[in-house]
CSV table of C-alpha atoms in Angstrom, one decimal:
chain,number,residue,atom,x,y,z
A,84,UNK,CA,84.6,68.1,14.2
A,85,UNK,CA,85.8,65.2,11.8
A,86,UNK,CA,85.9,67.7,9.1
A,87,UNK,CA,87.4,69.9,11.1
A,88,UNK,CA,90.2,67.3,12.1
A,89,UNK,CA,90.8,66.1,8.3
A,90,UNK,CA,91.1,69.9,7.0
A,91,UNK,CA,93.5,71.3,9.3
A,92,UNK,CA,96.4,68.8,8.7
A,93,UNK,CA,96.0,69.3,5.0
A,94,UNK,CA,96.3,72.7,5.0
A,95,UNK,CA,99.8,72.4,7.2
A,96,UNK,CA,101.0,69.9,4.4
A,97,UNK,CA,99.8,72.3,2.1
A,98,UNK,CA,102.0,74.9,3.6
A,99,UNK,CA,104.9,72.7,4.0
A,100,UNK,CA,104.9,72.1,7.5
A,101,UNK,CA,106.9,69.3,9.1
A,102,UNK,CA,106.1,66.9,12.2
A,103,UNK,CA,107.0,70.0,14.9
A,104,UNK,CA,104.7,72.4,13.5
A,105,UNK,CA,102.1,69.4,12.8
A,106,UNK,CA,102.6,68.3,16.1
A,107,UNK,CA,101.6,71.7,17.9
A,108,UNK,CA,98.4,72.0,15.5
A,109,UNK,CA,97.4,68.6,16.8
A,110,UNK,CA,98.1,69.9,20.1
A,111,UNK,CA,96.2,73.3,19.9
A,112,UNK,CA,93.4,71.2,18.7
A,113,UNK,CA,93.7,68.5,21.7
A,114,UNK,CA,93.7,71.5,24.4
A,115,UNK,CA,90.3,73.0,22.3
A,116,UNK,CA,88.7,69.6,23.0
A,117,UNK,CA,89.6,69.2,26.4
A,118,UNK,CA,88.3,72.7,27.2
A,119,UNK,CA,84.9,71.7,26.0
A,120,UNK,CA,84.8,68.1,28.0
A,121,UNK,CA,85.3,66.1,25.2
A,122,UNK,CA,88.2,63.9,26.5
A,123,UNK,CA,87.9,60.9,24.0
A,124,UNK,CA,88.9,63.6,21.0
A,125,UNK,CA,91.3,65.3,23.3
A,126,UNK,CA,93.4,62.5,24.0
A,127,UNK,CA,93.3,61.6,20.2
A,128,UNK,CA,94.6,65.0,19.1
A,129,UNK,CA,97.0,63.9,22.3
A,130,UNK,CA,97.8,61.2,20.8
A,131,UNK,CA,99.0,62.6,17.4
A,132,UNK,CA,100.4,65.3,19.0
A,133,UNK,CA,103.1,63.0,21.1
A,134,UNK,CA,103.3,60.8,17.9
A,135,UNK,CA,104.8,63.8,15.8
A,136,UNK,CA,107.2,65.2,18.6
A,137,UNK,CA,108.7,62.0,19.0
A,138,UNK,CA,109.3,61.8,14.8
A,139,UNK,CA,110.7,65.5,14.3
A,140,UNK,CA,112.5,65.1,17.9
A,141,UNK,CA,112.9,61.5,18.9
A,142,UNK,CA,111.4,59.8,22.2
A,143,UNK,CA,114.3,61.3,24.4
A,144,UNK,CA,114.7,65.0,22.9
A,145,UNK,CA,112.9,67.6,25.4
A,146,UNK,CA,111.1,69.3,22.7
A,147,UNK,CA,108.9,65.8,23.0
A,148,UNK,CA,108.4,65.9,26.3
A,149,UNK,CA,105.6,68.9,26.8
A,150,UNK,CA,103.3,67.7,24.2
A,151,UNK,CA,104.0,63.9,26.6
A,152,UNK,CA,103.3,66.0,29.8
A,153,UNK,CA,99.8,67.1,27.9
A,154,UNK,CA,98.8,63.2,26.8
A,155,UNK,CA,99.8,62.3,30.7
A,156,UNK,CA,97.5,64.3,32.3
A,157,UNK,CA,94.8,63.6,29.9
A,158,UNK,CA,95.5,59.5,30.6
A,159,UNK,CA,95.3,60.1,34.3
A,160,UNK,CA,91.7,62.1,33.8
A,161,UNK,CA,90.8,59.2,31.5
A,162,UNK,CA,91.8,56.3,34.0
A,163,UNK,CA,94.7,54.9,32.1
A,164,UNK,CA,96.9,55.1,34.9
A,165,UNK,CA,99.8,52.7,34.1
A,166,UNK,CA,100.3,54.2,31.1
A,167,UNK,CA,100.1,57.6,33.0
A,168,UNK,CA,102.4,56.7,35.0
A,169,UNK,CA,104.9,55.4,32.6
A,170,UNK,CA,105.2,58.5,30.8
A,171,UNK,CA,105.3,60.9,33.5
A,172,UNK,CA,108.5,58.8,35.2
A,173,UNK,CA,109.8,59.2,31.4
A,174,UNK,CA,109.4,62.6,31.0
A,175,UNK,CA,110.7,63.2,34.8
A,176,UNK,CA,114.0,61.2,33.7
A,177,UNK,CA,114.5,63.0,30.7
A,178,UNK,CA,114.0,66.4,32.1
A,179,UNK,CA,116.4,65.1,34.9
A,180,UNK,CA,119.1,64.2,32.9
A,181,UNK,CA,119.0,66.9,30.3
A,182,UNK,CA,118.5,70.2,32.1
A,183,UNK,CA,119.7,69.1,35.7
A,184,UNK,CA,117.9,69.1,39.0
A,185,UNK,CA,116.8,72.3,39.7
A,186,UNK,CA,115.4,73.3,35.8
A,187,UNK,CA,111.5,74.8,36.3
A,188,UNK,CA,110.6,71.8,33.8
A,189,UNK,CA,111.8,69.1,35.9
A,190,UNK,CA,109.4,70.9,38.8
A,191,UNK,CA,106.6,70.8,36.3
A,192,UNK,CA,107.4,67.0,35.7
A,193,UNK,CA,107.5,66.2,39.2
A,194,UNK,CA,103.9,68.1,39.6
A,195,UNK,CA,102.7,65.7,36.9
A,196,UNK,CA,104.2,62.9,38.5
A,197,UNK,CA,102.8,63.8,42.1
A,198,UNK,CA,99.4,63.9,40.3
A,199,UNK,CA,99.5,60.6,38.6
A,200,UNK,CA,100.3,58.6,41.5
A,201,UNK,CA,97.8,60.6,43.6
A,202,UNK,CA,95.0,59.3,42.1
A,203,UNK,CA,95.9,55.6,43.0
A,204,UNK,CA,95.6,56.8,46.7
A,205,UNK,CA,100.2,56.9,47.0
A,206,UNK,CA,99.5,59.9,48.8
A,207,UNK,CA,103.3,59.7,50.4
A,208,UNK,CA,105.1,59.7,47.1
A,209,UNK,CA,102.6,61.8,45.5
A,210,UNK,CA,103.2,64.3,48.2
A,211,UNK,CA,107.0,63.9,48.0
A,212,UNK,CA,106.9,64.9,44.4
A,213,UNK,CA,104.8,68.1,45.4
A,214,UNK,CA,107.4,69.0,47.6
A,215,UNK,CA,110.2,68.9,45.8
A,216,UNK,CA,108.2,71.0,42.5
A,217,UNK,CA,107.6,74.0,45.9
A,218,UNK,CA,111.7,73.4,46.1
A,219,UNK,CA,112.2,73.8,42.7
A,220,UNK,CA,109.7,76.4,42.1
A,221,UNK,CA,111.2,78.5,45.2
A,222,UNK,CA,114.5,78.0,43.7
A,223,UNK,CA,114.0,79.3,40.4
A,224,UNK,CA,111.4,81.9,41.2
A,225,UNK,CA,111.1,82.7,44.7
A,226,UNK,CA,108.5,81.9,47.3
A,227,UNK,CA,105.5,84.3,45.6
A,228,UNK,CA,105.2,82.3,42.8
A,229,UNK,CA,102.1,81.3,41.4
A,230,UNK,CA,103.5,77.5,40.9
A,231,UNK,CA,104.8,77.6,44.1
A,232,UNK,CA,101.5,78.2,45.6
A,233,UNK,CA,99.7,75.6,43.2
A,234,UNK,CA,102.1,73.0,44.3
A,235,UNK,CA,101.3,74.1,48.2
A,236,UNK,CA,97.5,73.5,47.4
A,237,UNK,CA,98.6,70.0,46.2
A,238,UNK,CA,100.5,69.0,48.8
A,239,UNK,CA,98.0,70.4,51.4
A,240,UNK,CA,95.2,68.1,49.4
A,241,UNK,CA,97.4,64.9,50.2
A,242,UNK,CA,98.2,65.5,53.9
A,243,UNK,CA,94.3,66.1,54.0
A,244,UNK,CA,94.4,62.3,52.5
A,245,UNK,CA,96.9,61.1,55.4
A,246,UNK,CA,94.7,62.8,57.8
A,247,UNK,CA,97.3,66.2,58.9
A,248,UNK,CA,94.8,68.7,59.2
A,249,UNK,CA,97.2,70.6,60.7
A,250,UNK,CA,99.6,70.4,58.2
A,251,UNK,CA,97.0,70.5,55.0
A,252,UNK,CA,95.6,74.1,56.6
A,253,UNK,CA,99.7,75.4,56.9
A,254,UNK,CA,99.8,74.6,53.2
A,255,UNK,CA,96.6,75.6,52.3
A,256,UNK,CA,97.7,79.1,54.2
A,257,UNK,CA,100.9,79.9,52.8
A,258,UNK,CA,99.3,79.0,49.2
A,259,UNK,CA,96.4,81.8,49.8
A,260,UNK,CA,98.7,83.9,50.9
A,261,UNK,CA,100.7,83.9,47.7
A,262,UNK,CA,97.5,83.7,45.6
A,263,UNK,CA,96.4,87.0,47.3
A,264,UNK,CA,99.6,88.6,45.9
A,265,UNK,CA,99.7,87.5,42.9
A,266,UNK,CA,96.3,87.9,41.3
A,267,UNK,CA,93.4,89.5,42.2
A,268,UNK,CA,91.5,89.4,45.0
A,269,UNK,CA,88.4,88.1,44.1
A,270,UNK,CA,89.2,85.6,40.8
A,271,UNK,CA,88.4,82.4,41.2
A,272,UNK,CA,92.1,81.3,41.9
A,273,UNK,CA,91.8,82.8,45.0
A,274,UNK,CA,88.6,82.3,46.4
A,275,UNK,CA,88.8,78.7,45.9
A,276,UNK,CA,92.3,79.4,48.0
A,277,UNK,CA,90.1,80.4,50.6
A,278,UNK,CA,87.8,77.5,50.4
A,279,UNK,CA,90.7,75.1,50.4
A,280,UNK,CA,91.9,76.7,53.4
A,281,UNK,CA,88.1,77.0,55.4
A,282,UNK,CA,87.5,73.2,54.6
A,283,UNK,CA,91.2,72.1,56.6
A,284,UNK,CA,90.3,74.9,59.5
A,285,UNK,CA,86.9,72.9,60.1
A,286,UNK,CA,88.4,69.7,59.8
A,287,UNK,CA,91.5,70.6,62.3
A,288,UNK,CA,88.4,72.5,64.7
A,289,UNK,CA,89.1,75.7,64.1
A,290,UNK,CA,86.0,77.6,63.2
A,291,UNK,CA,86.6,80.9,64.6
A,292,UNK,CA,89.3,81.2,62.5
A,293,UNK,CA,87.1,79.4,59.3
A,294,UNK,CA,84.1,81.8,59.5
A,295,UNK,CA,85.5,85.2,58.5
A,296,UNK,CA,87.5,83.3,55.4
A,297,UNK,CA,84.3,82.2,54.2
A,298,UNK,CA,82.2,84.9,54.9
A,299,UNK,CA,84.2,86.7,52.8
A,300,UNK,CA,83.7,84.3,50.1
A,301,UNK,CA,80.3,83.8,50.0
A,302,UNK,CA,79.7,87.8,50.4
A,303,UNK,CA,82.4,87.6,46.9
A,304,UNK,CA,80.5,84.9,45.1
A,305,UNK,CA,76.7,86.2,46.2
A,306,UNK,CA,77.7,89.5,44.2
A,307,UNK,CA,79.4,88.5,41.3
A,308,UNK,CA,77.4,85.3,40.4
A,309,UNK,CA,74.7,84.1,42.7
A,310,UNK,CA,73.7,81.1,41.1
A,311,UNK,CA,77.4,79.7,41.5
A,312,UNK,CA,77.5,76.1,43.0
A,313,UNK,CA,79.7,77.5,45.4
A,314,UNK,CA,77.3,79.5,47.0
A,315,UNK,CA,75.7,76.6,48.5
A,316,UNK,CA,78.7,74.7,49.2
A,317,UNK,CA,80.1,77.8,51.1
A,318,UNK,CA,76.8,78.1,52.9
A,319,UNK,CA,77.0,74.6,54.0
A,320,UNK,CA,80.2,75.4,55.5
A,321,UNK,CA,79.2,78.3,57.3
A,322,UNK,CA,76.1,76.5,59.0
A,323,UNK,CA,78.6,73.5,60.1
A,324,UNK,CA,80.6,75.5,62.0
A,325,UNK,CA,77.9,77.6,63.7
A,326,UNK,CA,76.5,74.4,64.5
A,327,UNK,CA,79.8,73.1,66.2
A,328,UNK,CA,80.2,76.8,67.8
A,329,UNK,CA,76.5,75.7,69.2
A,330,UNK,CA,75.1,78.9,67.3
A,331,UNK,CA,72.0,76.9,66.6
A,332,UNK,CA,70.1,79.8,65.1
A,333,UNK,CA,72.1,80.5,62.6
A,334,UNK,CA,73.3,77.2,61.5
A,335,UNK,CA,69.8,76.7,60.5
A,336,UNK,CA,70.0,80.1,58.3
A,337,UNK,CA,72.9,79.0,56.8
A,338,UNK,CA,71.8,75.3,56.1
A,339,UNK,CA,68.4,76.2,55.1
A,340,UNK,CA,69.8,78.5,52.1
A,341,UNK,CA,72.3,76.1,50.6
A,342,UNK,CA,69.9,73.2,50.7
A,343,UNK,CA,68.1,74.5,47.1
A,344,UNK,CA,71.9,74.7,45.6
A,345,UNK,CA,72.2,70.6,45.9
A,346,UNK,CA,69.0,69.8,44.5
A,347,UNK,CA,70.5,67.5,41.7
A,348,UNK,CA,73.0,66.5,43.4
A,349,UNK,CA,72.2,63.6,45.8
A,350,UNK,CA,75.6,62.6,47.6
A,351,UNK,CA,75.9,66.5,48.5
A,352,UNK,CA,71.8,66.7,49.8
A,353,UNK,CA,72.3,63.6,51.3
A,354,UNK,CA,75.3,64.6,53.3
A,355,UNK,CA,73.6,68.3,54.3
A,356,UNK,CA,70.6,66.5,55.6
A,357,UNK,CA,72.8,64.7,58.0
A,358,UNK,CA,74.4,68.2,59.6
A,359,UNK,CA,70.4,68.9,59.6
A,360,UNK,CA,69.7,65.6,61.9
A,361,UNK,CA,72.8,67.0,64.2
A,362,UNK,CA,71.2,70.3,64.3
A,363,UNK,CA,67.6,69.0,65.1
A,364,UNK,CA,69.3,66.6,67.7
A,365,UNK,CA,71.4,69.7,69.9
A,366,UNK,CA,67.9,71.4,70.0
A,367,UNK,CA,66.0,68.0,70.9
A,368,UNK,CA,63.9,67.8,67.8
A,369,UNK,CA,64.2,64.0,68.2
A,370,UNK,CA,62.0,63.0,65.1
A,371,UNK,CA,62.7,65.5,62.9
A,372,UNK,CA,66.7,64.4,63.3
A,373,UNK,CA,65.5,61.0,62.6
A,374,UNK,CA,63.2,62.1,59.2
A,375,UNK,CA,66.0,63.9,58.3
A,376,UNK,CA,68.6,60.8,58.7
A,377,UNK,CA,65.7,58.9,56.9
A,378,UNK,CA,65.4,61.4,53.9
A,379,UNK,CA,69.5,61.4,53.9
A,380,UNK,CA,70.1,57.5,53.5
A,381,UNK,CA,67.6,57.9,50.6
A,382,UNK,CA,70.1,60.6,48.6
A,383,UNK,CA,72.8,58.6,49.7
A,384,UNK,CA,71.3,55.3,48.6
A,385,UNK,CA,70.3,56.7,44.9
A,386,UNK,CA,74.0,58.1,45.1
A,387,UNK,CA,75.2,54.6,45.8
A,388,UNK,CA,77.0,55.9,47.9
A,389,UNK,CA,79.2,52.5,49.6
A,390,UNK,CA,78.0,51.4,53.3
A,391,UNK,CA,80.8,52.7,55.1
A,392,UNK,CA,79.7,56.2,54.6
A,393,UNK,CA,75.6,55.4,54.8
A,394,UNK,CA,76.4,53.8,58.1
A,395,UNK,CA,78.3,57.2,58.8
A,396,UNK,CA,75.5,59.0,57.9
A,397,UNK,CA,73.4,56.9,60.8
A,398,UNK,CA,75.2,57.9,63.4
A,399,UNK,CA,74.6,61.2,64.0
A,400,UNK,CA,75.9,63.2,67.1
């Protein structure tokens, strides 16, 4: 990888290259990086990456501002959040005052933006700059856009933060329904669509409408790649809801298969054994709900998971 990193910039000066063409080496190598996990040596290659643009373009040129977007969003991923933030208002201003308003770019900017602040929990301006990327999006392209529809799943994430059910499952709705026309069926874009819009139907209490959505998934990821995580997780959901339906029988058939998929995953087990304990209770298996509360505050504990949600976890209805 060193090597690797040392050889390719030689070559470029080699071939007489100048900062631009430097500059989107560094960032073809950053994006190979980040693809593999390795987010120390992507935000390096980041790093260079920006460093260039702004030497062939200057700080305030857009032709810097992609490669900025790019080390934004790997400084949010990393935790560097005030320096996240300080280049995605940059790059938002300098979009703004070069191409206008209503330019694609500036939606992209305020995308970035909206995700920045979302991860220091500001869902109302987070979710303000989602909303005006869907504007700008709609604009540009018309509703059916595939940005359009990304930008809906955002938003819907954040009014699931405020606690809108009702409003996260509208978004989460209209941004299926775009995904469903334009790409296929059964990628991964869309069923996690579905699964986005299942989770806010449960929350808001609508299970009849939940189950066929994820029946339909499940049936989609059981044939093309049984041993996918989501498997379990989609089985989880399925046994929740029979369980609030009071379709004790197969809640237990549904919970009972996912149960293998969270095996290493202890916050997950420990939050699935708790839908167990509500189970056992409706059919008045008093002490198995309490061995299974027991065997949940265990996963939970070596999850360290905070108190709030252990004491959650006790009280079981």
């Amino acid at each position: 990888m060193h090597a690797e990193g040392c050889r390719v910039p030689a070559l470029a000066a080699r071939a007489g290259l100048g900062p631009d063409e430097h500059s989107e080496l560094q960032g073809a190598k950053a994006r190979v990086a980040y693809a593999r996990g390795d987010l120390e040596s992507a935000q390096a290659h980041f790093e260079e990456s920006h460093r260039l643009a702004v030497e062939a373009w200057g700080p305030d040129h857009p032709q810097t501002i992609a490669p900025e977007q790019n080390l934004t969003q790997c400084l949010q991923l990393r935790g560097e959040r005030d320096r996240a933030v300080e280049l995605a208002e940059h790059s938002l201003r300098v979009r703004r005052e070069h191409f206008g308003d209503w330019h694609p770019d500036v939606g992209r900017s305020h995308s970035v933006m909206g995700v920045v602040l979302g991860k220091d929990e500001q869902s109302v301006a987070a979710a303000e700059h989602f909303q005006r990327a869907v504007e700008i999006f709609t604009e540009t392209y018309g509703r059916e856009h595939r940005e359009v529809a990304s930008n809906l799943t955002s938003l819907g994430q954040f009014n699931q933060v405020a606690g809108d059910e009702t409003a996260a499952a509208a978004n989460f709705k209209e941004a299926l329904e775009i995904f469903e026309k334009v790409a296929d069926p059964n990628t991964t874009l869309v069923l996690t669509a579905r699964m986005n819009l299942g989770r806010a139907l449960f929350a808001a209490g609508q299970c009849e409408e939940m189950l066929p959505l994820i029946d339909e998934v499940l049936a989609a990821l059981v044939d093309r790649s049984p041993g996918d995580p989501r498997v379990g997780i989609a089985r989880w959901m399925l046994g929740a809801c029979q369980l609030r339906l009071g379709h004790h029988d197969e809640a237990r058939v549904f919970l009972e298969a996912a149960r293998p998929a969270f095996a290493d995953w202890p916050t997950e087990e420990g939050n699935l054994l708790v839908v167990f304990a509500r189970l056992h209770r409706k059919l008045g298996e008093t002490q198995k709900g309490l061995d299974a509360i027991r065997e949940a505050l265990v996963r939970l504990d070596a999850a360290e998971v905070d108190s709030m949600d252990r004491a959650e976890a006790i009280t079981v209805r």
